[in-house]
Coordinates of C-alpha atoms in Angstrom, one line a residue:
M553 CA 10.2 -69.5 43.3
D554 CA 8.5 -69.9 39.9
E555 CA 9.4 -73.4 38.6
E556 CA 8.5 -72.5 35.0
H557 CA 10.1 -69.1 34.7
L558 CA 13.6 -68.3 36.0
A559 CA 13.6 -65.5 38.7
V560 CA 16.6 -63.3 38.1
L561 CA 17.9 -60.5 40.3
L562 CA 20.2 -57.9 38.7
I563 CA 22.0 -55.4 40.9
T564 CA 24.5 -52.6 40.2
A565 CA 26.4 -51.1 43.0
N566 CA 29.3 -48.6 43.1
V567 CA 30.9 -49.7 46.3
G568 CA 33.8 -47.3 46.3
S569 CA 32.8 -45.4 49.5
I570 CA 32.1 -48.4 51.7
F571 CA 35.7 -49.5 51.4
E572 CA 36.8 -46.2 52.9
E573 CA 35.3 -47.2 56.3
P574 CA 34.7 -50.9 56.0
E575 CA 34.2 -51.5 59.8
Q576 CA 31.2 -49.2 59.8
M577 CA 29.9 -49.6 56.2
F578 CA 30.2 -53.3 55.4
K579 CA 27.6 -54.5 57.9
P580 CA 24.6 -52.3 56.9
W581 CA 25.4 -52.6 53.2
L582 CA 25.6 -56.4 53.3
K583 CA 22.4 -56.6 55.5
E584 CA 20.4 -54.6 52.9
F585 CA 21.9 -56.5 49.9
L586 CA 21.3 -60.0 51.5
G587 CA 17.8 -58.9 52.7
C588 CA 16.9 -58.0 49.1
I589 CA 17.9 -61.5 48.0
E590 CA 16.0 -63.1 50.8
R591 CA 12.8 -61.1 50.0
L592 CA 12.8 -61.7 46.3
E593 CA 14.0 -65.3 46.3
P594 CA 15.7 -65.2 42.9
C595 CA 17.2 -68.3 41.2
F596 CA 20.1 -66.3 39.7
V597 CA 21.8 -63.3 41.2
A598 CA 24.1 -61.0 39.3
L599 CA 25.9 -58.3 41.3
H600 CA 27.9 -55.8 39.3
C601 CA 30.2 -53.6 41.4
Q602 CA 32.3 -50.6 40.4
E603 CA 35.2 -49.1 42.3
V604 CA 36.0 -52.4 44.0
G605 CA 38.6 -51.6 46.7
G606 CA 37.5 -48.0 47.1
K607 CA 38.6 -44.7 45.8
N608 CA 42.0 -45.1 47.6
Y609 CA 42.3 -48.6 46.2
E610 CA 46.0 -49.0 46.9
T611 CA 45.4 -49.1 50.6
S612 CA 41.8 -50.3 50.7
M613 CA 42.1 -53.3 48.2
Q614 CA 42.9 -55.6 51.1
H615 CA 39.4 -55.2 52.4
V616 CA 37.9 -56.8 49.3
N617 CA 39.0 -60.1 50.9
Q618 CA 36.6 -59.8 53.8
F619 CA 33.8 -58.3 51.7
V620 CA 33.7 -61.2 49.3
K621 CA 34.1 -63.9 51.9
T622 CA 31.3 -62.5 54.0
I623 CA 29.0 -62.7 51.0
L624 CA 30.0 -66.3 50.2
A625 CA 29.6 -67.4 53.8
S626 CA 26.2 -65.8 54.4
E627 CA 23.2 -67.9 55.4
E628 CA 21.1 -66.2 52.7
L629 CA 23.3 -67.7 50.0
V630 CA 23.7 -71.2 51.4
R631 CA 21.5 -72.7 48.7
Y632 CA 23.3 -70.9 45.9
D633 CA 25.7 -73.8 45.4
R634 CA 27.4 -72.4 42.2
A635 CA 29.1 -69.0 42.0
R636 CA 31.5 -67.1 39.8
V637 CA 33.3 -64.1 41.2
F638 CA 35.5 -61.9 39.0
L639 CA 37.5 -59.2 40.7
D640 CA 39.7 -56.9 38.6
E641 CA 42.0 -55.7 41.4
D642 CA 45.5 -55.4 39.8
Y643 CA 46.1 -51.7 40.0
T644 CA 49.8 -52.3 39.2
A645 CA 48.7 -53.0 35.6
A646 CA 47.6 -49.4 35.0
D647 CA 46.7 -49.9 31.3
K648 CA 44.2 -52.7 32.2
F649 CA 42.9 -51.9 35.6
T650 CA 39.1 -51.2 35.8
A651 CA 38.3 -52.0 39.5
L652 CA 35.2 -53.9 38.3
G653 CA 33.7 -56.8 40.2
N654 CA 31.2 -59.2 38.8
L655 CA 29.6 -61.7 41.3
Y656 CA 27.1 -64.3 40.2
F657 CA 25.2 -66.8 42.3
V658 CA 23.1 -69.8 41.1
H659 CA 20.4 -71.4 43.2
D660 CA 20.5 -75.2 43.6
T661 CA 17.0 -75.5 41.9
V662 CA 18.5 -74.4 38.5
E663 CA 19.3 -77.5 36.5
E664 CA 21.6 -76.4 33.7
V665 CA 24.1 -73.6 34.0
N666 CA 26.9 -72.8 31.6
I667 CA 29.2 -69.9 31.1
F668 CA 30.9 -68.9 27.8
D669 CA 34.6 -69.4 27.1
F670 CA 35.4 -66.4 24.8
V671 CA 38.7 -68.0 23.7
E672 CA 37.4 -71.5 22.9
N673 CA 34.1 -70.0 21.7
K674 CA 32.0 -72.5 23.6
F675 CA 30.0 -72.9 26.8
V676 CA 31.5 -74.7 29.7
P677 CA 29.6 -76.1 32.8
V678 CA 29.5 -74.1 36.0
E679 CA 30.3 -76.3 39.0
G680 CA 31.0 -75.3 42.5
R681 CA 32.0 -71.8 43.6
E682 CA 35.0 -70.0 42.0
V683 CA 36.7 -66.7 42.9
L684 CA 39.0 -65.1 40.3
S685 CA 40.9 -62.2 41.7
G686 CA 44.0 -60.0 41.2
N687 CA 45.1 -59.9 37.6
I688 CA 42.3 -61.6 35.6
E689 CA 43.5 -60.8 32.1
N690 CA 44.0 -64.5 31.1
I691 CA 40.7 -65.7 32.4
Q692 CA 38.8 -67.0 29.4
I693 CA 35.3 -67.0 30.7
K694 CA 35.0 -63.2 30.6
E695 CA 35.7 -60.3 28.2
K696 CA 37.2 -57.2 29.8
A697 CA 38.5 -53.9 28.4
K698 CA 39.5 -50.5 29.7
F699 CA 38.3 -47.5 27.7
P700 CA 41.0 -45.7 25.6
Q701 CA 42.3 -42.6 27.5
H702 CA 41.4 -40.2 24.7
F703 CA 37.7 -40.8 25.5
F704 CA 38.4 -38.7 28.6
P705 CA 40.9 -36.0 27.5
E706 CA 40.3 -33.9 30.6
F707 CA 42.0 -36.5 32.8
K708 CA 45.4 -38.1 32.7
W709 CA 44.3 -41.5 34.0
S710 CA 41.1 -43.4 34.6
R711 CA 39.9 -46.9 35.6
K712 CA 36.7 -47.0 33.5
G713 CA 35.8 -49.9 31.3
F714 CA 33.5 -52.9 31.0
L715 CA 33.5 -56.6 31.9
R716 CA 31.2 -59.0 30.0
T717 CA 30.1 -62.6 30.7
R718 CA 27.8 -64.8 28.8
W719 CA 25.4 -67.3 30.4
N720 CA 23.2 -70.2 29.5
L721 CA 20.5 -70.9 32.1
N722 CA 18.1 -73.7 31.2
N723 CA 18.8 -73.0 27.5
C724 CA 18.2 -69.2 27.9
I725 CA 21.3 -67.4 26.7
F726 CA 22.2 -63.8 27.4
D727 CA 25.1 -61.5 28.0
L728 CA 25.6 -59.6 31.3
V729 CA 27.8 -56.5 31.0
N730 CA 29.2 -54.5 33.9
I731 CA 30.2 -51.0 32.8
H732 CA 31.6 -47.8 34.4
L733 CA 31.6 -44.6 32.5
F734 CA 33.2 -41.3 33.4
H735 CA 31.8 -38.7 35.8
D736 CA 31.3 -35.0 35.7
A737 CA 34.6 -33.5 37.0
S738 CA 33.2 -30.0 37.5
N739 CA 29.7 -28.7 38.0
I740 CA 30.8 -25.3 36.6
I741 CA 32.0 -26.9 33.4
A742 CA 29.0 -29.3 33.2
M743 CA 26.5 -26.4 33.3
Q744 CA 28.1 -24.4 30.5
A745 CA 26.4 -26.3 27.6
S746 CA 23.5 -28.6 26.8
P747 CA 24.5 -31.4 26.5
S748 CA 27.7 -31.1 28.6
I749 CA 31.1 -32.1 27.3
Y750 CA 31.0 -34.9 29.9
N751 CA 27.9 -36.2 28.3
G752 CA 29.7 -36.4 25.0
N753 CA 32.6 -38.4 26.6
R754 CA 30.1 -40.9 28.1
Q755 CA 28.2 -41.2 24.9
Q756 CA 31.4 -42.0 22.9
A757 CA 32.5 -44.7 25.4
L758 CA 29.1 -46.4 25.5
M759 CA 28.6 -46.3 21.7
H760 CA 32.2 -47.7 21.4
T761 CA 31.2 -50.6 23.6
L762 CA 27.9 -51.4 21.9
K763 CA 29.5 -51.3 18.4
R764 CA 32.3 -53.5 19.6
F765 CA 29.7 -56.2 20.7
E766 CA 27.8 -55.7 17.4
G767 CA 30.9 -56.3 15.3
D768 CA 32.7 -59.0 17.2
Q769 CA 32.9 -62.7 16.1
Y770 CA 30.5 -64.0 18.6
E771 CA 26.8 -65.0 18.2
K772 CA 24.5 -62.1 18.9
V773 CA 22.4 -62.8 22.0
P774 CA 20.2 -60.7 24.3
M775 CA 22.1 -58.4 26.5
L776 CA 21.5 -56.8 29.9
I777 CA 24.0 -54.0 30.6
F778 CA 24.1 -52.5 34.1
G779 CA 26.6 -50.5 36.0
D780 CA 27.5 -46.9 36.9
F781 CA 26.8 -45.1 33.7
N782 CA 27.3 -41.8 35.5
F783 CA 24.4 -40.4 33.5
R784 CA 23.7 -36.9 34.8
L785 CA 20.8 -34.5 34.6
D786 CA 21.2 -31.7 32.1
T787 CA 22.4 -29.1 34.6
N788 CA 22.4 -26.4 32.0
L789 CA 18.7 -26.6 31.4
L790 CA 17.9 -27.6 35.0
I791 CA 19.7 -24.6 36.5
K792 CA 17.9 -22.3 34.0
A793 CA 14.6 -23.6 35.2
L794 CA 15.4 -23.3 38.9
T795 CA 16.8 -19.8 38.6
A796 CA 14.4 -18.2 36.2
K797 CA 13.6 -15.4 38.6
T798 CA 17.0 -14.8 40.2
T799 CA 20.1 -12.8 39.7
S800 CA 23.6 -14.4 39.8
E801 CA 26.9 -13.4 41.1
Q802 CA 30.2 -15.1 40.0
T803 CA 33.3 -15.5 42.0
L804 CA 36.6 -16.0 40.2
G805 CA 39.3 -18.3 41.4
K806 CA 42.7 -19.4 40.0
K807 CA 43.6 -18.2 36.5
D808 CA 40.4 -16.0 36.5
Q809 CA 38.3 -19.1 36.2
I810 CA 34.8 -19.1 37.6
S811 CA 34.9 -21.0 40.9
K812 CA 31.4 -20.1 42.4
I813 CA 28.0 -18.9 41.2
V814 CA 25.4 -17.7 43.7
Y815 CA 21.8 -17.3 42.5
T816 CA 19.5 -15.0 44.7
E817 CA 15.9 -14.1 44.4
E818 CA 15.1 -10.8 42.9
G819 CA 14.1 -8.2 45.5
N820 CA 14.9 -10.0 48.7
E821 CA 18.4 -11.4 47.9
K822 CA 17.5 -14.8 49.4
V823 CA 20.0 -17.4 48.2
V824 CA 18.3 -20.0 46.0
L825 CA 21.1 -22.0 44.5
T826 CA 24.9 -22.1 44.9
V827 CA 27.0 -23.9 42.3
E828 CA 30.8 -24.7 42.7
A829 CA 33.1 -27.1 40.9
K830 CA 32.3 -29.7 43.5
G831 CA 29.2 -28.1 45.1
F832 CA 25.5 -28.0 44.2
D833 CA 23.2 -26.7 46.9
Y834 CA 19.5 -25.8 46.3
H835 CA 19.5 -24.9 50.0
D836 CA 16.2 -25.3 51.9
K837 CA 14.5 -27.0 48.9
H838 CA 17.2 -29.4 48.1
E839 CA 15.8 -32.6 49.6
D840 CA 12.2 -31.8 48.5
L841 CA 13.3 -31.2 44.9
F842 CA 15.2 -34.5 44.4
F843 CA 12.9 -36.8 46.5
N844 CA 9.4 -35.5 45.6
T845 CA 9.6 -34.2 42.1
I846 CA 10.8 -37.3 40.3
K847 CA 8.5 -37.0 37.3
W848 CA 9.4 -33.3 36.8
L849 CA 13.2 -34.1 37.0
K850 CA 13.0 -36.9 34.4
Q851 CA 12.6 -34.3 31.6
Y852 CA 16.3 -33.4 32.3
D853 CA 17.5 -37.0 32.3
T854 CA 18.3 -37.2 28.6
E855 CA 21.5 -39.2 28.3
M856 CA 19.7 -42.3 27.3
T857 CA 18.2 -40.6 24.2
P858 CA 20.9 -41.4 21.7
F859 CA 20.7 -45.1 22.5
K860 CA 17.0 -45.7 22.3
D861 CA 17.4 -47.6 19.0
R862 CA 19.7 -50.1 20.8
L863 CA 18.7 -50.1 24.5
S864 CA 15.6 -49.7 26.6
E865 CA 14.9 -49.2 30.4
Y866 CA 12.1 -49.9 32.7
E867 CA 10.3 -46.9 34.1
I868 CA 12.2 -45.1 36.9
N869 CA 10.0 -44.4 39.9
F870 CA 12.7 -43.9 42.5
P871 CA 14.9 -40.9 43.6
P872 CA 18.3 -40.3 42.0
S873 CA 20.8 -42.9 43.1
Y874 CA 23.7 -40.5 43.7
P875 CA 25.2 -38.7 45.7
F876 CA 23.8 -39.8 49.0
S877 CA 25.4 -38.9 52.3
E878 CA 28.3 -41.1 53.4
D879 CA 27.4 -40.5 57.1
V880 CA 26.6 -44.0 58.4
N881 CA 23.8 -42.5 60.6
D882 CA 22.2 -40.7 57.6
G883 CA 20.7 -42.8 54.9
K884 CA 18.1 -40.3 53.5
S885 CA 20.0 -37.2 52.7
Y886 CA 22.0 -36.1 49.6
M887 CA 25.4 -34.7 49.8
K888 CA 25.5 -31.2 48.3
T889 CA 28.5 -31.9 46.1
R890 CA 26.8 -32.8 42.8
C891 CA 23.4 -32.4 41.2
P892 CA 21.6 -35.7 42.2
S893 CA 21.2 -37.9 39.2
W894 CA 20.3 -41.4 38.2
C895 CA 23.9 -42.6 37.6
D896 CA 23.3 -46.3 38.3
R897 CA 21.1 -48.0 35.7
I898 CA 20.1 -51.3 34.4
L899 CA 19.5 -51.3 30.6
I900 CA 18.5 -54.1 28.2
S901 CA 18.9 -54.7 24.5
H902 CA 15.7 -54.8 22.5
S903 CA 16.2 -58.5 21.9
A904 CA 16.2 -59.1 25.6
K905 CA 12.5 -58.3 25.7
D906 CA 11.9 -61.6 24.0
I907 CA 13.4 -63.7 26.8
I908 CA 11.7 -61.7 29.7
F909 CA 8.3 -63.0 30.9
Q910 CA 5.9 -60.6 32.7
D911 CA 2.3 -60.2 33.6
E912 CA 0.3 -57.9 35.7
K913 CA -0.1 -60.1 38.7
F914 CA 2.9 -62.2 39.6
H915 CA 5.7 -61.4 37.2
R916 CA 5.9 -57.7 37.1
P917 CA 9.5 -56.5 36.9
Q918 CA 10.7 -54.5 39.9
Y919 CA 13.1 -51.6 39.3
N920 CA 14.2 -49.8 42.5
L921 CA 16.8 -48.8 45.0
I922 CA 18.3 -51.0 47.7
G923 CA 18.6 -49.5 51.2
K924 CA 16.4 -46.4 50.8
E925 CA 16.7 -45.5 54.4
V926 CA 20.1 -46.9 55.2
C927 CA 23.5 -45.5 54.4
M928 CA 24.8 -47.5 51.5
G929 CA 27.6 -45.1 50.6
D930 CA 27.4 -42.3 48.1
H931 CA 25.7 -44.6 45.6
K932 CA 22.5 -46.5 46.4
P933 CA 22.5 -49.9 44.7
V934 CA 19.9 -50.3 42.0
Y935 CA 18.1 -53.6 41.3
L936 CA 15.9 -55.1 38.6
S937 CA 13.9 -58.2 39.5
L938 CA 12.5 -60.1 36.5
H939 CA 11.6 -63.6 35.1
L940 CA 13.2 -65.2 32.1
K941 CA 11.5 -67.6 29.8
P942 CA 13.0 -71.1 29.4
G943 CA 14.5 -72.0 26.1
K944 CA 14.6 -68.6 24.5
G945 CA 17.8 -67.3 23.2
N946 CA 19.0 -70.8 22.5
L947 CA 21.9 -71.1 20.1
N948 CA 23.0 -74.6 19.1
E949 CA 22.5 -77.4 21.7
S950 CA 25.8 -78.9 20.6
R951 CA 27.6 -75.9 21.8
S952 CA 26.4 -76.4 25.3
S953 CA 28.4 -78.8 27.4
S954 CA 25.9 -79.1 30.3
T955 CA 26.2 -82.2 32.3
K956 CA 23.7 -84.4 34.3
S957 CA 26.4 -85.8 36.6
P958 CA 26.2 -85.0 40.3
R959 CA 27.3 -81.5 41.2
K960 CA 30.7 -80.9 42.6
K961 CA 30.6 -78.9 45.8
V962 CA 34.0 -77.3 45.7
L963 CA 35.4 -73.8 46.4
S964 CA 38.1 -72.7 44.0
I965 CA 40.2 -69.6 44.4
N966 CA 42.4 -68.8 41.4
G967 CA 42.8 -72.5 40.7
E968 CA 43.3 -73.6 44.3
H969 CA 40.6 -75.9 45.7
F970 CA 39.3 -75.8 49.3
E971 CA 36.6 -77.1 51.4
S972 CA 33.7 -74.7 51.3
D973 CA 33.4 -74.6 55.1
D974 CA 36.9 -73.0 55.2
I975 CA 36.1 -69.8 53.3
M976 CA 36.5 -67.5 56.3
D977 CA 39.9 -68.9 57.1
I978 CA 41.2 -68.1 53.6
N979 CA 42.8 -64.9 52.3
I980 CA 41.7 -64.8 48.6
H981 CA 44.6 -62.6 47.8
D982 CA 47.1 -65.3 48.9
Y983 CA 46.3 -67.0 45.6
A984 CA 46.1 -63.9 43.3
V985 CA 48.7 -62.8 40.8
F986 CA 49.7 -59.2 40.2
E987 CA 51.6 -57.9 37.2
K988 CA 54.1 -55.8 39.2
E989 CA 54.4 -57.3 42.7
N990 CA 56.8 -54.6 43.9
D991 CA 54.3 -51.9 43.1
L992 CA 51.8 -53.1 45.7
V993 CA 51.7 -50.8 48.7
P994 CA 53.2 -52.3 51.8
E995 CA 49.9 -52.5 53.7
F996 CA 48.4 -54.6 50.9
R997 CA 51.5 -56.7 50.2
T998 CA 52.1 -57.6 53.8
S999 CA 48.5 -58.9 54.0
I1000 CA 49.3 -61.5 51.4
R1001 CA 51.1 -64.4 53.0
T1002 CA 52.4 -65.9 49.8
R1003 CA 54.6 -62.9 48.9
T1004 CA 58.3 -63.0 49.7
E1005 CA 60.1 -59.9 50.8
S1006 CA 61.3 -59.3 47.3
G1007 CA 57.8 -59.5 46.0
T1008 CA 58.5 -62.7 44.0
V1009 CA 55.7 -65.2 43.6
I1010 CA 56.8 -68.8 43.7
P1011 CA 55.1 -70.5 40.7
D1012 CA 52.8 -73.4 41.4
I1013 CA 54.8 -75.7 39.2
L1014 CA 57.7 -75.6 41.7
E1015 CA 55.5 -76.6 44.7
P1016 CA 56.3 -80.2 45.7
Q1017 CA 53.4 -82.6 46.3
P1018 CA 52.2 -82.5 49.9
T1019 CA 53.0 -85.4 52.1
K1020 CA 50.5 -87.0 54.4
V1021 CA 53.0 -87.3 57.3
R1022 CA 55.4 -84.6 58.0
R1023 CA 57.1 -82.7 60.8
K1024 CA 55.4 -79.8 62.5
S1025 CA 57.2 -76.7 61.2
F1026 CA 57.8 -73.3 62.6
Q1027 CA 56.2 -71.9 59.5
E1028 CA 52.8 -73.4 60.5
I1029 CA 53.1 -72.3 64.1
A1030 CA 53.8 -68.7 63.1
M1031 CA 51.6 -68.1 60.1
Q1032 CA 50.7 -64.6 61.2
V1033 CA 54.3 -63.5 62.1
R1034 CA 55.4 -62.6 58.6
T1035 CA 55.3 -58.9 59.2
C1036 CA 56.7 -59.1 62.7
Q1037 CA 60.4 -58.9 61.8
K1038 CA 61.2 -57.1 65.0
I1039 CA 60.2 -60.2 66.9
L1040 CA 62.1 -62.5 64.6
R1041 CA 65.3 -60.4 65.1
Q1042 CA 65.1 -61.1 68.8
W1043 CA 65.2 -64.8 68.3
P1044 CA 68.4 -66.7 69.3
R1045 CA 70.8 -68.2 66.7
I1046 CA 68.8 -70.2 64.2
R1047 CA 69.4 -73.5 62.5
V1048 CA 67.1 -74.9 59.8
R1049 CA 66.3 -78.5 59.0
H1050 CA 64.9 -79.4 55.7
H1051 CA 63.0 -82.7 55.5
S1052 CA 61.8 -84.3 52.4
S1053 CA 58.4 -82.6 52.9
S1054 CA 60.2 -79.2 52.7
S1055 CA 58.9 -78.2 56.1
E1056 CA 61.2 -76.0 58.1
D1057 CA 62.2 -76.7 61.8
F1058 CA 64.1 -74.2 63.9
T1059 CA 66.2 -75.2 66.9
D1060 CA 67.9 -73.1 69.6
D1061 CA 71.6 -73.3 68.8
H1062 CA 73.1 -71.4 71.7
E1063 CA 73.7 -74.5 73.8
E1064 CA 76.6 -76.1 71.8
N1065 CA 77.3 -78.6 74.6
N1066 CA 73.9 -80.2 74.0
N1067 CA 74.4 -81.0 70.4
A1068 CA 75.7 -84.5 70.9
D1069 CA 72.6 -85.3 73.0
E1070 CA 70.4 -83.9 70.4
D1071 CA 71.9 -86.1 67.7
K1072 CA 71.5 -89.1 69.8
N1073 CA 67.8 -88.4 70.4
P1074 CA 66.2 -87.6 67.0
D1075 CA 62.9 -86.9 68.6
N1076 CA 64.4 -83.9 70.5
D1077 CA 65.1 -81.7 67.4
V1078 CA 63.1 -78.7 68.4
K1079 CA 63.9 -76.7 71.5
S1080 CA 61.6 -74.1 73.1
I1081 CA 62.4 -70.5 72.3
A1082 CA 62.2 -67.8 74.9
T1083 CA 61.1 -65.0 72.7
D1084 CA 57.6 -63.7 73.7
I1085 CA 55.2 -63.9 70.8
S1086 CA 52.1 -64.2 73.0
H1087 CA 50.5 -61.2 71.4
V1088 CA 50.7 -62.6 67.9
S1089 CA 47.8 -64.4 66.4
L1090 CA 48.8 -67.9 65.4
E1091 CA 47.1 -70.3 63.1
V1092 CA 47.9 -74.0 63.1
D1093 CA 46.5 -76.6 60.7
D1094 CA 45.4 -79.2 63.1
S1095 CA 44.1 -81.4 60.3
V1096 CA 47.6 -82.5 59.4
K1097 CA 49.0 -85.3 61.4
M1098 CA 52.4 -84.4 62.9
T1099 CA 54.9 -87.1 63.7
P1100 CA 58.6 -86.7 64.6
I1101 CA 61.0 -87.5 61.8
S1102 CA 64.6 -88.2 62.6
T1103 CA 67.4 -86.5 60.7
P1104 CA 71.1 -87.5 60.2
S1105 CA 73.4 -86.0 62.8
A1106 CA 76.0 -83.5 61.7
S1107 CA 78.5 -81.3 63.4
P1108 CA 77.4 -77.7 63.2
S1109 CA 80.9 -76.6 62.8
S1110 CA 81.5 -78.7 59.7
D1111 CA 81.0 -76.7 56.5
N1112 CA 81.3 -79.8 54.3
A1113 CA 78.7 -81.5 56.3
N1114 CA 76.3 -78.6 55.9
K1115 CA 76.9 -78.4 52.1
N1116 CA 76.3 -82.1 51.7
L1117 CA 73.2 -82.1 53.8
L1118 CA 71.5 -79.4 51.6
H1119 CA 70.5 -82.2 49.3
G1120 CA 68.5 -83.9 52.0
P1121 CA 67.4 -83.4 55.6
V1122 CA 69.5 -80.5 56.8
R1123 CA 71.0 -78.9 59.8
V1124 CA 72.8 -75.7 58.6
N1125 CA 75.3 -73.4 60.1
E1126 CA 74.6 -70.8 62.7
H1127 CA 73.3 -67.3 61.7
A1128 CA 73.5 -64.9 64.6
G1129 CA 71.1 -62.1 64.4
S1130 CA 69.7 -63.1 61.0
S1131 CA 66.0 -62.5 60.2
F1132 CA 63.6 -63.3 57.4
S1133 CA 59.9 -63.6 56.8
P1134 CA 58.7 -67.2 56.1
R1135 CA 56.5 -67.5 53.0
Q1136 CA 53.2 -69.3 53.4
S1137 CA 52.3 -72.1 51.0
T1138 CA 49.7 -71.6 48.3
G1139 CA 47.3 -74.4 49.2
S1140 CA 50.1 -76.9 50.0
P1141 CA 51.4 -77.6 53.5
T1142 CA 54.9 -77.8 52.1
S1143 CA 57.4 -75.1 51.3
P1144 CA 59.9 -75.4 48.4
A1145 CA 62.9 -73.9 50.0
N1146 CA 65.5 -75.2 47.6
E1147 CA 63.6 -74.2 44.5
R1148 CA 63.1 -70.7 46.1
S1149 CA 66.9 -70.2 46.4
N1150 CA 67.2 -71.0 42.7
L1151 CA 64.6 -68.4 41.8
V1152 CA 66.5 -65.6 43.4
G1153 CA 69.7 -66.5 41.7
K1154 CA 71.6 -68.2 44.6
S1155 CA 73.2 -71.6 44.4
K1156 CA 73.1 -74.1 47.2
V1157 CA 76.9 -73.9 47.5
D1158 CA 77.0 -70.1 47.7
S1159 CA 74.6 -69.9 50.6
C1160 CA 74.7 -72.2 53.6
C1161 CA 70.9 -72.4 53.6
P1162 CA 67.9 -71.1 51.7
A1163 CA 67.0 -69.0 54.7
C1164 CA 70.0 -66.8 54.0
V1165 CA 69.1 -66.5 50.4
L1166 CA 65.8 -64.8 51.3
L1167 CA 67.6 -62.0 53.3

C-alpha cells in the first residue's frame, strides 16, 4: 500500500440475480469480489449494491443476512477494522424503499476516518464495525431518497433512488453516492426514437439528484457517484446501422401493438436481427459484436452527454456490463433479452479530479469488470481503483471530531453490541426495525427471532438489565423452535415460572401427585419432557453461568396464589394443549414477559400468565 496516497477501491454491483439462487451464486460472486480486494490492496473499499434482496425481495430478503455476514467474516477483510454497512431493506415502507446497500471498509493503516452526520451537520468518528439494516430512515449518517413516481410514468411502482454518505479520510473529504436509475421496459419502445423515452426518464432523475446536491445546505465537496445508471446504447441508431441492408417483417400482438421485428438479409432471407419487447438477438454475430467491437459501440453510448459539464468518467475499455447469462456455469455469454449496454458506471464530479493522484507508472486508475469469466449474475460488477491525495478537500478542522484514542474493536448491529468473533452466529435482521411488521412475508418474518406472532417488536426500553446469574430457561434451549408450533402443541401441560431475571422455565405438570415433592426440593423445578425434538437445531449460550434458583411453593389449584405470584417468581395454572412461540431476546439473555403482556393490552389479572397473552 502507498503510505502517502490513499488507495481507494470503488465497486458498483447490481446483486439482484444472485439472491435468486444464493446457494449457487454467493460463493463465486464473493470469491471474485474478495479476490479483487486482495489483489489491489486498497486502504478504503466502497461497495455500492443495487437490488439488495433480489428481484423477488419479499422472499429473498432473508438471504441478505448470510451475504453480509460472510463478507464481514472473510479473511480478506480481517485488517479492515472499521466498517459501515447501510441496507435499505424495508419493503413494507413502499414510499421509501430503494433496496440499496452501501458497504464501506477501512484498513487499519488509515489513521483518521470520519463520517458526516447530515442532521447535526458535522463529522463523527468511525469506530469499529456497524451494520444498519431494515428501516434506516432515521439514520443520521446517510442521506437517502426514492425518486418521485412521476419520473417513471410507464410504471405504477419502482424502487429507484439514491443513498449518499460523506467521508473524511486523512483530511480528504468527499461524497459517495449510490444510485439506481430506471431500466428500459421494452426493446420495441426503446428503438422507436433517438434518444428513447427511457433515456429521458433517466436523464430527469439524474439531473434532479445532481441539482438537489448543488442546492442543499451542505458544503460542496468532491463527489464520486456510482451505481446502476441503466444507461443503454441508442438502439434506434444501432439497429439502423446493423440492419442497413436488410428487410424487416413485423408481428402484431395484443391490441395490434408490434410484438416482434425480424430483419433478414436482402436476397438470401438469412435472419440477421430479431427484436422483441424482451428480446434482442443478433444471432451468430451476437457475442462477437459486444465483446470485440467496443470502440465502435461506444459511439452509441450517449447518455452521459448531457452531464459532461458536471460529471466525467474514465475511459471504458471493457465489454458492456449487462445482461450476462445467469447460468452459474456460463460467465462469458450475454443473455439475448436486452441490447448489451454499459449500465453500471462510476462517475466523478469535476472537483474530484483535484483529490485524485495519478501517474503513468504506479498510480494509474484502473476501470474494469470484476469476474469477467465467472457468472456474477446478469450484471458484472464494475470497479475503479485510484489513489487520493492527503489533505485535499479539507473543510474546517474544527468540524472534524477525529480522535487519537485507542480504537474500539466492536461490532454493532442496529445499536446492539457484540463480540466481533460472533458475527456468524448472529441474524442481523433480529435487530432490524420494519415499518409494517405484519406485511413481512411469513418466510422472512419467521426467520427473525425477535418477532412475536402478532408481529409486534418489543421496544428496547422495556428490556430489563441482564443478570449475571440466572436460571437456564427453555427459551435458550429451544432458540430455533420458534416456527415449530406443531412440536410445541405436542408438549404436555405447561407451567411457567418467572424469576427476577425474566427467564422462563417449563415443568411437566401431568404428575400432580409429585407437586409436594417438587416444592420441597427447589432444585428439582424442571422435569424432562418426552416430546421428540431431536431433529431441531438448538443453540445454547454456554457463556452464561446457570445456577438453580429456588422459587416459593404454591398450589397449582389455587387461583389466588397464581395471581399473587405474578409479581414475583411464578408457577401459574395449567394450560392443556396451549401453544405459543417464545420470542428471542434482542441482545439480552432476559425476556420481559410481564411488559410484553402490557403491550398487547392484557392485564396480569385477566390472564393467568403472560404465555396465554401471546396466544
